[in-house]
PDB file of C-alpha atoms in Angstrom:
ATOM      1  CA  GLN A   1       6.996   0.663 -29.868  1.00  0.00           C
ATOM      2  CA  VAL A   2       8.019   1.999 -26.457  1.00  0.00           C
ATOM      3  CA  THR A   3       8.119   0.160 -23.118  1.00  0.00           C
ATOM      4  CA  VAL A   4       6.256   1.616 -20.137  1.00  0.00           C
ATOM      5  CA  ARG A   5       9.652   2.089 -18.429  1.00  0.00           C
ATOM      6  CA  ASP A   6      10.966   4.225 -21.307  1.00  0.00           C
ATOM      7  CA  ALA A   7       7.704   6.179 -21.546  1.00  0.00           C
ATOM      8  CA  LEU A   8       7.985   7.150 -17.855  1.00  0.00           C
ATOM      9  CA  ASN A   9      11.668   8.017 -18.328  1.00  0.00           C
ATOM     10  CA  GLN A  10      10.812  10.275 -21.295  1.00  0.00           C
ATOM     11  CA  ALA A  11       8.049  12.010 -19.333  1.00  0.00           C
ATOM     12  CA  LEU A  12      10.369  12.731 -16.395  1.00  0.00           C
ATOM     13  CA  ASP A  13      13.144  13.944 -18.686  1.00  0.00           C
ATOM     14  CA  GLU A  14      10.812  16.278 -20.607  1.00  0.00           C
ATOM     15  CA  GLU A  15       9.245  17.760 -17.462  1.00  0.00           C
ATOM     16  CA  LEU A  16      12.605  18.237 -15.682  1.00  0.00           C
ATOM     17  CA  GLU A  17      13.812  20.086 -18.774  1.00  0.00           C
ATOM     18  CA  ARG A  18      10.603  22.143 -19.137  1.00  0.00           C
ATOM     19  CA  ASP A  19      10.319  23.374 -15.546  1.00  0.00           C
ATOM     20  CA  GLU A  20      13.286  23.904 -13.226  1.00  0.00           C
ATOM     21  CA  ARG A  21      11.032  23.588 -10.157  1.00  0.00           C
ATOM     22  CA  VAL A  22      10.560  19.876 -10.894  1.00  0.00           C
ATOM     23  CA  PHE A  23      12.861  17.459  -9.072  1.00  0.00           C
ATOM     24  CA  LEU A  24      12.859  13.724  -8.349  1.00  0.00           C
ATOM     25  CA  LEU A  25      13.684  12.138  -5.012  1.00  0.00           C
ATOM     26  CA  GLY A  26      13.567   8.597  -3.662  1.00  0.00           C
ATOM     27  CA  GLU A  27      15.649   5.550  -2.863  1.00  0.00           C
ATOM     28  CA  GLU A  28      18.324   4.750  -5.475  1.00  0.00           C
ATOM     29  CA  VAL A  29      16.851   7.122  -8.082  1.00  0.00           C
ATOM     30  CA  ALA A  30      20.154   8.909  -8.808  1.00  0.00           C
ATOM     31  CA  GLN A  31      23.473   7.053  -9.002  1.00  0.00           C
ATOM     32  CA  TYR A  32      21.875   3.630  -9.416  1.00  0.00           C
ATOM     33  CA  ASP A  33      19.491   4.955 -12.140  1.00  0.00           C
ATOM     34  CA  GLY A  34      16.415   3.820 -10.194  1.00  0.00           C
ATOM     35  CA  ALA A  35      15.477   0.436  -8.737  1.00  0.00           C
ATOM     36  CA  TYR A  36      13.446  -0.216 -11.919  1.00  0.00           C
ATOM     37  CA  LYS A  37      15.601   2.016 -14.172  1.00  0.00           C
ATOM     38  CA  ILE A  38      12.783   4.540 -14.578  1.00  0.00           C
ATOM     39  CA  SER A  39      15.217   7.395 -13.869  1.00  0.00           C
ATOM     40  CA  ARG A  40      17.978   5.996 -16.083  1.00  0.00           C
ATOM     41  CA  GLY A  41      20.395   8.734 -17.209  1.00  0.00           C
ATOM     42  CA  LEU A  42      18.620  11.570 -15.395  1.00  0.00           C
ATOM     43  CA  TRP A  43      21.163  12.046 -12.595  1.00  0.00           C
ATOM     44  CA  LYS A  44      24.003  12.325 -15.115  1.00  0.00           C
ATOM     45  CA  LYS A  45      21.990  14.905 -17.052  1.00  0.00           C
ATOM     46  CA  TYR A  46      20.508  16.987 -14.209  1.00  0.00           C
ATOM     47  CA  GLY A  47      22.845  16.420 -11.249  1.00  0.00           C
ATOM     48  CA  ASP A  48      22.457  16.157  -7.469  1.00  0.00           C
ATOM     49  CA  LYS A  49      20.071  19.083  -7.018  1.00  0.00           C
ATOM     50  CA  ARG A  50      17.372  17.719  -9.291  1.00  0.00           C
ATOM     51  CA  ILE A  51      17.745  13.934  -8.848  1.00  0.00           C
ATOM     52  CA  ILE A  52      18.161  13.147  -5.163  1.00  0.00           C
ATOM     53  CA  ASP A  53      19.024   9.833  -3.531  1.00  0.00           C
ATOM     54  CA  THR A  54      17.377   9.511  -0.116  1.00  0.00           C
ATOM     55  CA  PRO A  55      17.949   7.246   2.888  1.00  0.00           C
ATOM     56  CA  ILE A  56      15.506   4.367   3.417  1.00  0.00           C
ATOM     57  CA  SER A  57      13.093   6.564   5.340  1.00  0.00           C
ATOM     58  CA  GLU A  58       9.790   7.086   3.546  1.00  0.00           C
ATOM     59  CA  MET A  59       8.339   9.192   6.347  1.00  0.00           C
ATOM     60  CA  GLY A  60      11.373  11.486   6.194  1.00  0.00           C
ATOM     61  CA  PHE A  61      11.809  12.039   2.481  1.00  0.00           C
ATOM     62  CA  THR A  62       8.046  12.246   1.829  1.00  0.00           C
ATOM     63  CA  GLY A  63       7.820  14.968   4.478  1.00  0.00           C
ATOM     64  CA  ILE A  64      10.709  16.830   2.820  1.00  0.00           C
ATOM     65  CA  ALA A  65       8.972  16.522  -0.564  1.00  0.00           C
ATOM     66  CA  VAL A  66       5.603  17.746   0.755  1.00  0.00           C
ATOM     67  CA  GLY A  67       7.308  20.728   2.446  1.00  0.00           C
ATOM     68  CA  ALA A  68       9.142  21.526  -0.804  1.00  0.00           C
ATOM     69  CA  ALA A  69       5.821  21.475  -2.687  1.00  0.00           C
ATOM     70  CA  MET A  70       4.274  23.880  -0.152  1.00  0.00           C
ATOM     71  CA  ALA A  71       7.287  26.159  -0.653  1.00  0.00           C
ATOM     72  CA  GLY A  72       6.746  26.352  -4.425  1.00  0.00           C
ATOM     73  CA  LEU A  73       8.731  23.470  -5.923  1.00  0.00           C
ATOM     74  CA  ARG A  74       7.178  20.548  -7.840  1.00  0.00           C
ATOM     75  CA  PRO A  75       8.609  17.316  -6.391  1.00  0.00           C
ATOM     76  CA  VAL A  76       8.188  13.829  -7.828  1.00  0.00           C
ATOM     77  CA  CYS A  77       8.448  11.484  -4.854  1.00  0.00           C
ATOM     78  CA  GLU A  78       9.208   7.886  -5.822  1.00  0.00           C
ATOM     79  CA  PHE A  79       8.315   4.954  -3.581  1.00  0.00           C
ATOM     80  CA  MET A  80      10.228   1.782  -4.406  1.00  0.00           C
ATOM     81  CA  THR A  81       6.822   0.149  -4.045  1.00  0.00           C
ATOM     82  CA  PHE A  82       3.558   1.625  -2.813  1.00  0.00           C
ATOM     83  CA  ASN A  83       3.568  -0.892   0.015  1.00  0.00           C
ATOM     84  CA  PHE A  84       6.310   1.288   1.529  1.00  0.00           C
ATOM     85  CA  SER A  85       4.132   4.398   1.202  1.00  0.00           C
ATOM     86  CA  MET A  86       2.396   3.082   4.329  1.00  0.00           C
ATOM     87  CA  GLN A  87       5.412   4.427   6.235  1.00  0.00           C
ATOM     88  CA  ALA A  88       4.531   7.882   4.918  1.00  0.00           C
ATOM     89  CA  ILE A  89       0.739   7.752   4.721  1.00  0.00           C
ATOM     90  CA  ASP A  90       0.442  10.522   7.342  1.00  0.00           C
ATOM     91  CA  GLN A  91       2.468  12.834   5.086  1.00  0.00           C
ATOM     92  CA  VAL A  92       0.476  11.850   1.980  1.00  0.00           C
ATOM     93  CA  ILE A  93      -3.016  12.124   3.517  1.00  0.00           C
ATOM     94  CA  ASN A  94      -2.771  14.556   6.436  1.00  0.00           C
ATOM     95  CA  SER A  95      -0.156  16.913   4.976  1.00  0.00           C
ATOM     96  CA  ALA A  96      -0.386  16.731   1.166  1.00  0.00           C
ATOM     97  CA  ALA A  97      -4.074  15.944   0.568  1.00  0.00           C
ATOM     98  CA  LYS A  98      -5.659  18.256   3.143  1.00  0.00           C
ATOM     99  CA  THR A  99      -3.477  21.387   3.200  1.00  0.00           C
ATOM    100  CA  CYS A 100      -4.969  23.202   0.206  1.00  0.00           C
ATOM    101  CA  TYR A 101      -8.469  22.804   1.665  1.00  0.00           C
ATOM    102  CA  MET A 102      -7.421  23.678   5.226  1.00  0.00           C
ATOM    103  CA  SER A 103      -5.610  26.809   4.042  1.00  0.00           C
ATOM    104  CA  ALA A 104      -8.669  27.948   2.035  1.00  0.00           C
ATOM    105  CA  GLY A 105      -6.733  27.434  -1.195  1.00  0.00           C
ATOM    106  CA  THR A 106      -3.746  29.600  -0.232  1.00  0.00           C
ATOM    107  CA  ILE A 107      -1.243  26.719  -0.018  1.00  0.00           C
ATOM    108  CA  PRO A 108      -1.337  24.421  -3.049  1.00  0.00           C
ATOM    109  CA  VAL A 109       0.711  21.204  -2.809  1.00  0.00           C
ATOM    110  CA  PRO A 110       1.840  20.295  -6.352  1.00  0.00           C
ATOM    111  CA  ILE A 111       3.473  16.920  -5.753  1.00  0.00           C
ATOM    112  CA  VAL A 112       3.463  13.531  -7.472  1.00  0.00           C
ATOM    113  CA  PHE A 113       3.804  10.316  -5.460  1.00  0.00           C
ATOM    114  CA  ARG A 114       4.700   7.517  -7.865  1.00  0.00           C
ATOM    115  CA  GLY A 115       5.995   3.959  -7.972  1.00  0.00           C
ATOM    116  CA  PRO A 116       4.876   0.366  -8.562  1.00  0.00           C
ATOM    117  CA  ASN A 117       1.552  -0.725  -7.079  1.00  0.00           C
ATOM    118  CA  GLY A 118      -0.347  -4.011  -6.871  1.00  0.00           C
ATOM    119  CA  ALA A 119       0.918  -7.560  -7.101  1.00  0.00           C
ATOM    120  CA  SER A 120       4.316  -8.247  -8.619  1.00  0.00           C
ATOM    121  CA  ALA A 121       5.616 -11.818  -8.909  1.00  0.00           C
ATOM    122  CA  GLY A 122       6.813 -13.957  -6.016  1.00  0.00           C
ATOM    123  CA  VAL A 123       7.158 -11.185  -3.435  1.00  0.00           C
ATOM    124  CA  ALA A 124       4.451 -12.349  -0.988  1.00  0.00           C
ATOM    125  CA  ALA A 125       1.924 -10.436   1.080  1.00  0.00           C
ATOM    126  CA  GLN A 126       3.885  -7.385   2.239  1.00  0.00           C
ATOM    127  CA  HIS A 127       4.803  -6.354  -1.303  1.00  0.00           C
ATOM    128  CA  SER A 128       1.676  -7.254  -3.260  1.00  0.00           C
ATOM    129  CA  GLN A 129      -1.300  -5.092  -2.472  1.00  0.00           C
ATOM    130  CA  CYS A 130      -3.153  -2.586  -4.617  1.00  0.00           C
ATOM    131  CA  PHE A 131      -3.624   0.847  -3.058  1.00  0.00           C
ATOM    132  CA  ALA A 132      -6.043   2.242  -5.659  1.00  0.00           C
ATOM    133  CA  ALA A 133      -9.021   1.966  -3.299  1.00  0.00           C
ATOM    134  CA  TRP A 134      -6.993   3.248  -0.287  1.00  0.00           C
ATOM    135  CA  TYR A 135      -5.857   6.450  -1.948  1.00  0.00           C
ATOM    136  CA  GLY A 136      -8.961   6.777  -4.129  1.00  0.00           C
ATOM    137  CA  HIS A 137     -10.957   7.030  -0.884  1.00  0.00           C
ATOM    138  CA  CYS A 138      -9.335  10.327   0.195  1.00  0.00           C
ATOM    139  CA  PRO A 139     -10.564  13.742  -0.945  1.00  0.00           C
ATOM    140  CA  GLY A 140      -7.750  16.167  -1.793  1.00  0.00           C
ATOM    141  CA  LEU A 141      -5.799  13.599  -3.796  1.00  0.00           C
ATOM    142  CA  LYS A 142      -5.986  12.762  -7.476  1.00  0.00           C
ATOM    143  CA  VAL A 143      -5.225   9.109  -8.220  1.00  0.00           C
ATOM    144  CA  VAL A 144      -4.139   7.789 -11.618  1.00  0.00           C
ATOM    145  CA  SER A 145      -3.422   4.227 -12.723  1.00  0.00           C
ATOM    146  CA  PRO A 146      -1.882   3.809 -16.198  1.00  0.00           C
ATOM    147  CA  TRP A 147      -1.911   0.689 -18.350  1.00  0.00           C
ATOM    148  CA  SER A 148      -0.123   1.408 -21.653  1.00  0.00           C
ATOM    149  CA  SER A 149       3.015   3.409 -22.447  1.00  0.00           C
ATOM    150  CA  GLU A 150       0.860   6.254 -23.743  1.00  0.00           C
ATOM    151  CA  ASP A 151      -1.118   6.288 -20.471  1.00  0.00           C
ATOM    152  CA  ALA A 152       2.107   6.236 -18.456  1.00  0.00           C
ATOM    153  CA  LYS A 153       3.771   9.094 -20.317  1.00  0.00           C
ATOM    154  CA  GLY A 154       0.678  11.288 -20.655  1.00  0.00           C
ATOM    155  CA  LEU A 155      -0.549  10.793 -17.095  1.00  0.00           C
ATOM    156  CA  LEU A 156       2.870  11.401 -15.519  1.00  0.00           C
ATOM    157  CA  LYS A 157       3.263  14.660 -17.447  1.00  0.00           C
ATOM    158  CA  ALA A 158      -0.276  15.743 -16.531  1.00  0.00           C
ATOM    159  CA  SER A 159       0.371  14.814 -12.870  1.00  0.00           C
ATOM    160  CA  ILE A 160       3.603  16.834 -12.670  1.00  0.00           C
ATOM    161  CA  ARG A 161       1.835  19.872 -14.172  1.00  0.00           C
ATOM    162  CA  ASP A 162      -1.191  19.574 -11.855  1.00  0.00           C
ATOM    163  CA  ASP A 163      -1.370  21.876  -8.835  1.00  0.00           C
ATOM    164  CA  ASN A 164      -2.842  19.132  -6.644  1.00  0.00           C
ATOM    165  CA  PRO A 165      -1.147  16.153  -5.023  1.00  0.00           C
ATOM    166  CA  VAL A 166      -1.363  13.205  -7.419  1.00  0.00           C
ATOM    167  CA  VAL A 167      -0.798   9.547  -6.558  1.00  0.00           C
ATOM    168  CA  MET A 168       0.388   7.652  -9.640  1.00  0.00           C
ATOM    169  CA  LEU A 169       0.031   3.887  -9.283  1.00  0.00           C
ATOM    170  CA  GLU A 170       2.222   2.104 -11.835  1.00  0.00           C
ATOM    171  CA  ASN A 171       2.627  -1.648 -12.232  1.00  0.00           C
ATOM    172  CA  GLU A 172       6.021  -3.323 -11.958  1.00  0.00           C
ATOM    173  CA  LEU A 173       5.062  -6.168 -14.298  1.00  0.00           C
ATOM    174  CA  LEU A 174       4.188  -3.656 -17.038  1.00  0.00           C
ATOM    175  CA  TYR A 175       7.515  -1.761 -16.930  1.00  0.00           C
ATOM    176  CA  GLY A 176       9.172  -3.975 -19.537  1.00  0.00           C
ATOM    177  CA  VAL A 177       6.101  -4.354 -21.773  1.00  0.00           C
ATOM    178  CA  PRO A 178       6.306  -2.560 -25.143  1.00  0.00           C
ATOM    179  CA  PHE A 179       3.235  -0.757 -26.513  1.00  0.00           C
ATOM    180  CA  GLU A 180       2.578   1.019 -29.789  1.00  0.00           C
ATOM    181  CA  ILE A 181       2.797   4.749 -29.144  1.00  0.00           C
ATOM    182  CA  SER A 182       1.083   7.299 -31.396  1.00  0.00           C
ATOM    183  CA  GLU A 183       2.853  10.117 -33.223  1.00  0.00           C
ATOM    184  CA  GLN A 184       0.956  12.567 -31.044  1.00  0.00           C
ATOM    185  CA  ALA A 185       2.200  10.909 -27.818  1.00  0.00           C
ATOM    186  CA  GLN A 186       5.811  11.444 -28.883  1.00  0.00           C
ATOM    187  CA  SER A 187       5.382  15.223 -28.683  1.00  0.00           C
ATOM    188  CA  LYS A 188       6.737  17.097 -25.644  1.00  0.00           C
ATOM    189  CA  ASP A 189       3.333  18.741 -25.182  1.00  0.00           C
ATOM    190  CA  PHE A 190       1.405  15.452 -25.001  1.00  0.00           C
ATOM    191  CA  VAL A 191      -0.626  14.930 -21.823  1.00  0.00           C
ATOM    192  CA  VAL A 192      -3.432  12.524 -20.951  1.00  0.00           C
ATOM    193  CA  PRO A 193      -6.133  14.503 -19.110  1.00  0.00           C
ATOM    194  CA  ILE A 194      -6.639  13.336 -15.522  1.00  0.00           C
ATOM    195  CA  GLY A 195     -10.198  12.104 -14.942  1.00  0.00           C
ATOM    196  CA  LYS A 196     -10.868  10.773 -18.440  1.00  0.00           C
ATOM    197  CA  ALA A 197     -11.276   7.062 -19.189  1.00  0.00           C
ATOM    198  CA  LYS A 198     -10.445   5.547 -22.579  1.00  0.00           C
ATOM    199  CA  ILE A 199     -12.434   2.981 -24.556  1.00  0.00           C
ATOM    200  CA  GLU A 200      -9.769   0.485 -25.661  1.00  0.00           C
ATOM    201  CA  ARG A 201     -12.181  -1.727 -27.599  1.00  0.00           C
ATOM    202  CA  GLU A 202     -15.712  -1.060 -28.823  1.00  0.00           C
ATOM    203  CA  GLY A 203     -18.358  -3.704 -28.145  1.00  0.00           C
ATOM    204  CA  THR A 204     -22.096  -4.232 -27.851  1.00  0.00           C
ATOM    205  CA  HIS A 205     -22.798  -7.109 -25.437  1.00  0.00           C
ATOM    206  CA  VAL A 206     -20.987  -6.331 -22.173  1.00  0.00           C
ATOM    207  CA  THR A 207     -18.925  -3.516 -20.651  1.00  0.00           C
ATOM    208  CA  LEU A 208     -15.602  -4.496 -19.026  1.00  0.00           C
ATOM    209  CA  VAL A 209     -14.061  -1.787 -16.809  1.00  0.00           C
ATOM    210  CA  ALA A 210     -10.501  -2.139 -15.507  1.00  0.00           C
ATOM    211  CA  HIS A 211      -7.385  -0.162 -14.624  1.00  0.00           C
ATOM    212  CA  SER A 212      -3.664  -0.927 -14.774  1.00  0.00           C
ATOM    213  CA  ARG A 213      -2.559  -4.460 -15.733  1.00  0.00           C
ATOM    214  CA  PRO A 214      -6.047  -6.057 -15.786  1.00  0.00           C
ATOM    215  CA  VAL A 215      -6.892  -3.874 -18.837  1.00  0.00           C
ATOM    216  CA  GLY A 216      -4.621  -6.199 -20.832  1.00  0.00           C
ATOM    217  CA  HIS A 217      -6.385  -9.250 -19.400  1.00  0.00           C
ATOM    218  CA  CYS A 218      -9.759  -7.755 -20.396  1.00  0.00           C
ATOM    219  CA  LEU A 219      -8.575  -7.190 -23.975  1.00  0.00           C
ATOM    220  CA  GLU A 220      -7.317 -10.775 -24.115  1.00  0.00           C
ATOM    221  CA  ALA A 221     -10.624 -12.092 -22.770  1.00  0.00           C
ATOM    222  CA  ALA A 222     -12.489  -9.896 -25.279  1.00  0.00           C
ATOM    223  CA  SER A 223     -10.505 -11.403 -28.193  1.00  0.00           C
ATOM    224  CA  ILE A 224     -11.322 -14.949 -27.032  1.00  0.00           C
ATOM    225  CA  LEU A 225     -15.012 -14.128 -26.464  1.00  0.00           C
ATOM    226  CA  ALA A 226     -15.260 -12.440 -29.878  1.00  0.00           C
ATOM    227  CA  LYS A 227     -14.631 -15.868 -31.455  1.00  0.00           C
ATOM    228  CA  GLU A 228     -17.772 -17.038 -29.669  1.00  0.00           C
ATOM    229  CA  GLY A 229     -19.764 -14.061 -30.933  1.00  0.00           C
ATOM    230  CA  VAL A 230     -19.617 -12.017 -27.707  1.00  0.00           C
ATOM    231  CA  GLU A 231     -18.496  -8.421 -28.283  1.00  0.00           C
ATOM    232  CA  CYS A 232     -16.987  -6.830 -25.146  1.00  0.00           C
ATOM    233  CA  GLU A 233     -16.489  -3.094 -24.755  1.00  0.00           C
ATOM    234  CA  VAL A 234     -13.262  -2.602 -22.762  1.00  0.00           C
ATOM    235  CA  ILE A 235     -12.832   0.616 -20.767  1.00  0.00           C
ATOM    236  CA  ASN A 236      -9.397   1.583 -19.434  1.00  0.00           C
ATOM    237  CA  LEU A 237     -10.273   3.717 -16.397  1.00  0.00           C
ATOM    238  CA  ARG A 238      -6.860   5.500 -16.314  1.00  0.00           C
ATOM    239  CA  THR A 239      -7.967   7.677 -13.367  1.00  0.00           C
ATOM    240  CA  ILE A 240      -9.353   6.315 -10.089  1.00  0.00           C
ATOM    241  CA  ARG A 241     -10.109   9.749  -8.604  1.00  0.00           C
ATOM    242  CA  PRO A 242     -11.859  11.760 -10.017  1.00  0.00           C
ATOM    243  CA  MET A 243     -13.590   8.802 -11.641  1.00  0.00           C
ATOM    244  CA  ASP A 244     -14.964   9.143 -15.182  1.00  0.00           C
ATOM    245  CA  ILE A 245     -18.286   7.491 -14.452  1.00  0.00           C
ATOM    246  CA  GLU A 246     -19.941   9.157 -17.492  1.00  0.00           C
ATOM    247  CA  THR A 247     -17.956   7.008 -19.929  1.00  0.00           C
ATOM    248  CA  VAL A 248     -18.959   3.860 -18.001  1.00  0.00           C
ATOM    249  CA  GLU A 249     -22.623   4.939 -17.885  1.00  0.00           C
ATOM    250  CA  ALA A 250     -22.730   5.603 -21.627  1.00  0.00           C
ATOM    251  CA  SER A 251     -21.209   2.170 -22.278  1.00  0.00           C
ATOM    252  CA  VAL A 252     -23.619   0.378 -19.925  1.00  0.00           C
ATOM    253  CA  ALA A 253     -26.547   2.128 -21.636  1.00  0.00           C
ATOM    254  CA  LYS A 254     -25.300   0.557 -24.877  1.00  0.00           C
ATOM    255  CA  THR A 255     -24.337  -2.963 -23.698  1.00  0.00           C
ATOM    256  CA  ASN A 256     -26.798  -3.451 -20.779  1.00  0.00           C
ATOM    257  CA  HIS A 257     -24.203  -5.508 -18.839  1.00  0.00           C
ATOM    258  CA  LEU A 258     -21.281  -4.582 -16.568  1.00  0.00           C
ATOM    259  CA  VAL A 259     -18.222  -6.491 -15.314  1.00  0.00           C
ATOM    260  CA  THR A 260     -15.500  -4.696 -13.329  1.00  0.00           C
ATOM    261  CA  VAL A 261     -11.980  -6.147 -13.098  1.00  0.00           C
ATOM    262  CA  GLU A 262      -9.205  -5.202 -10.654  1.00  0.00           C
ATOM    263  CA  GLY A 263      -6.197  -6.733  -8.923  1.00  0.00           C
ATOM    264  CA  GLY A 264      -7.163  -5.370  -5.496  1.00  0.00           C
ATOM    265  CA  TRP A 265      -9.238  -6.950  -2.749  1.00  0.00           C
ATOM    266  CA  PRO A 266     -13.032  -7.162  -3.149  1.00  0.00           C
ATOM    267  CA  GLN A 267     -14.256  -5.330  -0.048  1.00  0.00           C
ATOM    268  CA  PHE A 268     -14.629  -1.542  -0.570  1.00  0.00           C
ATOM    269  CA  GLY A 269     -12.701  -1.825  -3.850  1.00  0.00           C
ATOM    270  CA  VAL A 270     -12.644   0.225  -7.052  1.00  0.00           C
ATOM    271  CA  GLY A 271     -15.160  -2.196  -8.618  1.00  0.00           C
ATOM    272  CA  SER A 272     -17.490  -1.749  -5.641  1.00  0.00           C
ATOM    273  CA  GLU A 273     -17.435   2.023  -6.188  1.00  0.00           C
ATOM    274  CA  ILE A 274     -18.177   1.680  -9.926  1.00  0.00           C
ATOM    275  CA  CYS A 275     -21.083  -0.694  -9.227  1.00  0.00           C
ATOM    276  CA  ALA A 276     -22.499   1.661  -6.581  1.00  0.00           C
ATOM    277  CA  ARG A 277     -22.243   4.705  -8.851  1.00  0.00           C
ATOM    278  CA  ILE A 278     -23.956   2.826 -11.700  1.00  0.00           C
ATOM    279  CA  MET A 279     -26.731   1.686  -9.359  1.00  0.00           C
ATOM    280  CA  GLU A 280     -27.305   5.228  -8.068  1.00  0.00           C
ATOM    281  CA  GLY A 281     -27.420   6.789 -11.552  1.00  0.00           C
ATOM    282  CA  SER A 282     -29.588   6.607 -14.652  1.00  0.00           C
ATOM    283  CA  ALA A 283     -27.527   3.762 -16.186  1.00  0.00           C
ATOM    284  CA  PHE A 284     -29.062   1.370 -13.624  1.00  0.00           C
ATOM    285  CA  ASN A 285     -32.259   1.367 -15.710  1.00  0.00           C
ATOM    286  CA  TYR A 286     -30.334  -0.080 -18.660  1.00  0.00           C
ATOM    287  CA  LEU A 287     -28.856  -3.081 -16.812  1.00  0.00           C
ATOM    288  CA  ASP A 288     -30.298  -6.434 -17.895  1.00  0.00           C
ATOM    289  CA  ALA A 289     -28.367  -8.376 -15.228  1.00  0.00           C
ATOM    290  CA  PRO A 290     -26.597  -7.608 -11.939  1.00  0.00           C
ATOM    291  CA  ALA A 291     -23.150  -6.033 -12.299  1.00  0.00           C
ATOM    292  CA  VAL A 292     -20.334  -8.482 -11.486  1.00  0.00           C
ATOM    293  CA  ARG A 293     -16.936  -7.788  -9.886  1.00  0.00           C
ATOM    294  CA  VAL A 294     -13.781  -9.738 -10.707  1.00  0.00           C
ATOM    295  CA  THR A 295     -11.142  -9.007  -8.052  1.00  0.00           C
ATOM    296  CA  GLY A 296      -8.111 -10.390  -6.292  1.00  0.00           C
ATOM    297  CA  ALA A 297      -8.828 -13.040  -3.655  1.00  0.00           C
ATOM    298  CA  ASP A 298      -9.793 -11.774  -0.197  1.00  0.00           C
ATOM    299  CA  VAL A 299      -6.545 -12.977   1.427  1.00  0.00           C
ATOM    300  CA  PRO A 300      -3.034 -11.617   2.002  1.00  0.00           C
ATOM    301  CA  MET A 301      -0.986 -12.582  -1.075  1.00  0.00           C
ATOM    302  CA  PRO A 302       0.562 -16.070  -0.739  1.00  0.00           C
ATOM    303  CA  TYR A 303       4.198 -16.607  -1.708  1.00  0.00           C
ATOM    304  CA  ALA A 304       3.800 -19.906  -3.601  1.00  0.00           C
ATOM    305  CA  LYS A 305       3.410 -19.285  -7.337  1.00  0.00           C
ATOM    306  CA  ILE A 306       0.392 -21.573  -7.885  1.00  0.00           C
ATOM    307  CA  LEU A 307      -1.472 -19.902  -5.003  1.00  0.00           C
ATOM    308  CA  GLU A 308      -0.446 -16.447  -6.208  1.00  0.00           C
ATOM    309  CA  ASP A 309      -1.846 -17.190  -9.684  1.00  0.00           C
ATOM    310  CA  ASN A 310      -5.132 -18.213  -8.106  1.00  0.00           C
ATOM    311  CA  CYS A 311      -5.302 -14.982  -6.090  1.00  0.00           C
ATOM    312  CA  ILE A 312      -4.933 -12.637  -9.064  1.00  0.00           C
ATOM    313  CA  PRO A 313      -7.707 -12.284 -11.667  1.00  0.00           C
ATOM    314  CA  GLN A 314      -6.796 -14.276 -14.794  1.00  0.00           C
ATOM    315  CA  VAL A 315      -8.260 -14.151 -18.301  1.00  0.00           C
ATOM    316  CA  LYS A 316     -10.320 -17.284 -17.573  1.00  0.00           C
ATOM    317  CA  ASP A 317     -11.940 -15.561 -14.566  1.00  0.00           C
ATOM    318  CA  ILE A 318     -13.012 -12.630 -16.733  1.00  0.00           C
ATOM    319  CA  ILE A 319     -14.457 -14.973 -19.390  1.00  0.00           C
ATOM    320  CA  PHE A 320     -16.341 -16.885 -16.667  1.00  0.00           C
ATOM    321  CA  ALA A 321     -17.776 -13.621 -15.240  1.00  0.00           C
ATOM    322  CA  VAL A 322     -18.875 -12.406 -18.684  1.00  0.00           C
ATOM    323  CA  LYS A 323     -20.633 -15.691 -19.462  1.00  0.00           C
ATOM    324  CA  LYS A 324     -22.308 -15.687 -16.066  1.00  0.00           C
ATOM    325  CA  THR A 325     -23.532 -12.109 -16.616  1.00  0.00           C
ATOM    326  CA  LEU A 326     -24.818 -12.868 -20.103  1.00  0.00           C
ATOM    327  CA  ASN A 327     -26.265 -16.181 -18.887  1.00  0.00           C
ATOM    328  CA  ILE A 328     -24.459 -18.253 -21.551  1.00  0.00           C
TER     329      ILE A 328
END
């Protein structure tokens, strides 16, 4: 069993060792070992040139990282939380995402933007939003959102090796969670392909699609519903852009029902995109009921714990949505 934190640490260590063009920069990543200890031990091993502490200036160090990527290096740019990436969104979207296209493919920008995304616990509105839909909206970026340790390790390695800018949206509340990790995932050559979803649980009655932490909630809901004779198929999206809609379509063709689950806001969300794509494609003909979205509440995140709990999708909300869809 390996925690998500250790899986990310292993991935960084292996890629820094494999390719000397890779370097990590961000606030407190070096001497302090990372705000969340993701980069623990790396500064001691690789030194100041490869693990770089930056001032609290996202716009500045993101610009440096994007320029380094254009010049042939492979930076990993850590945001202490993706809420702070707003300071640097011009660098991420206008510089990183668009340059390869605008240069007719002559200037690739191989960079990874990573850090915790979505709601944490007790940090209120300015530190609790999910940026999957924001970044997933922009052509030129790839966007990944891991759930398990295997996802985290494999997707980070794949992102560092990719020649495109990749936004990797981790979840702070998952960092300390241990997951079983396969023999194969312990190899230094293990990568999870970007753009491929994973079926975490097979089922026949309803398809549940989620990414990041809500995947765990879906599996929990599926276990409870199984006792009532309802078999849920749980899909871990893994990648937001490019989205693996084929896996979702094949599942919907089998189960005839769809529920999407995410921690972000409802309007223009990841679930909205999945529902639209299903409606526009052949899988629509297989639906026996309207697709249902389970999302965060349409409000800035409150600070009070009881309100926060009611703003984030819980297992009971998923069970309610499934029963409503199946009309039971």
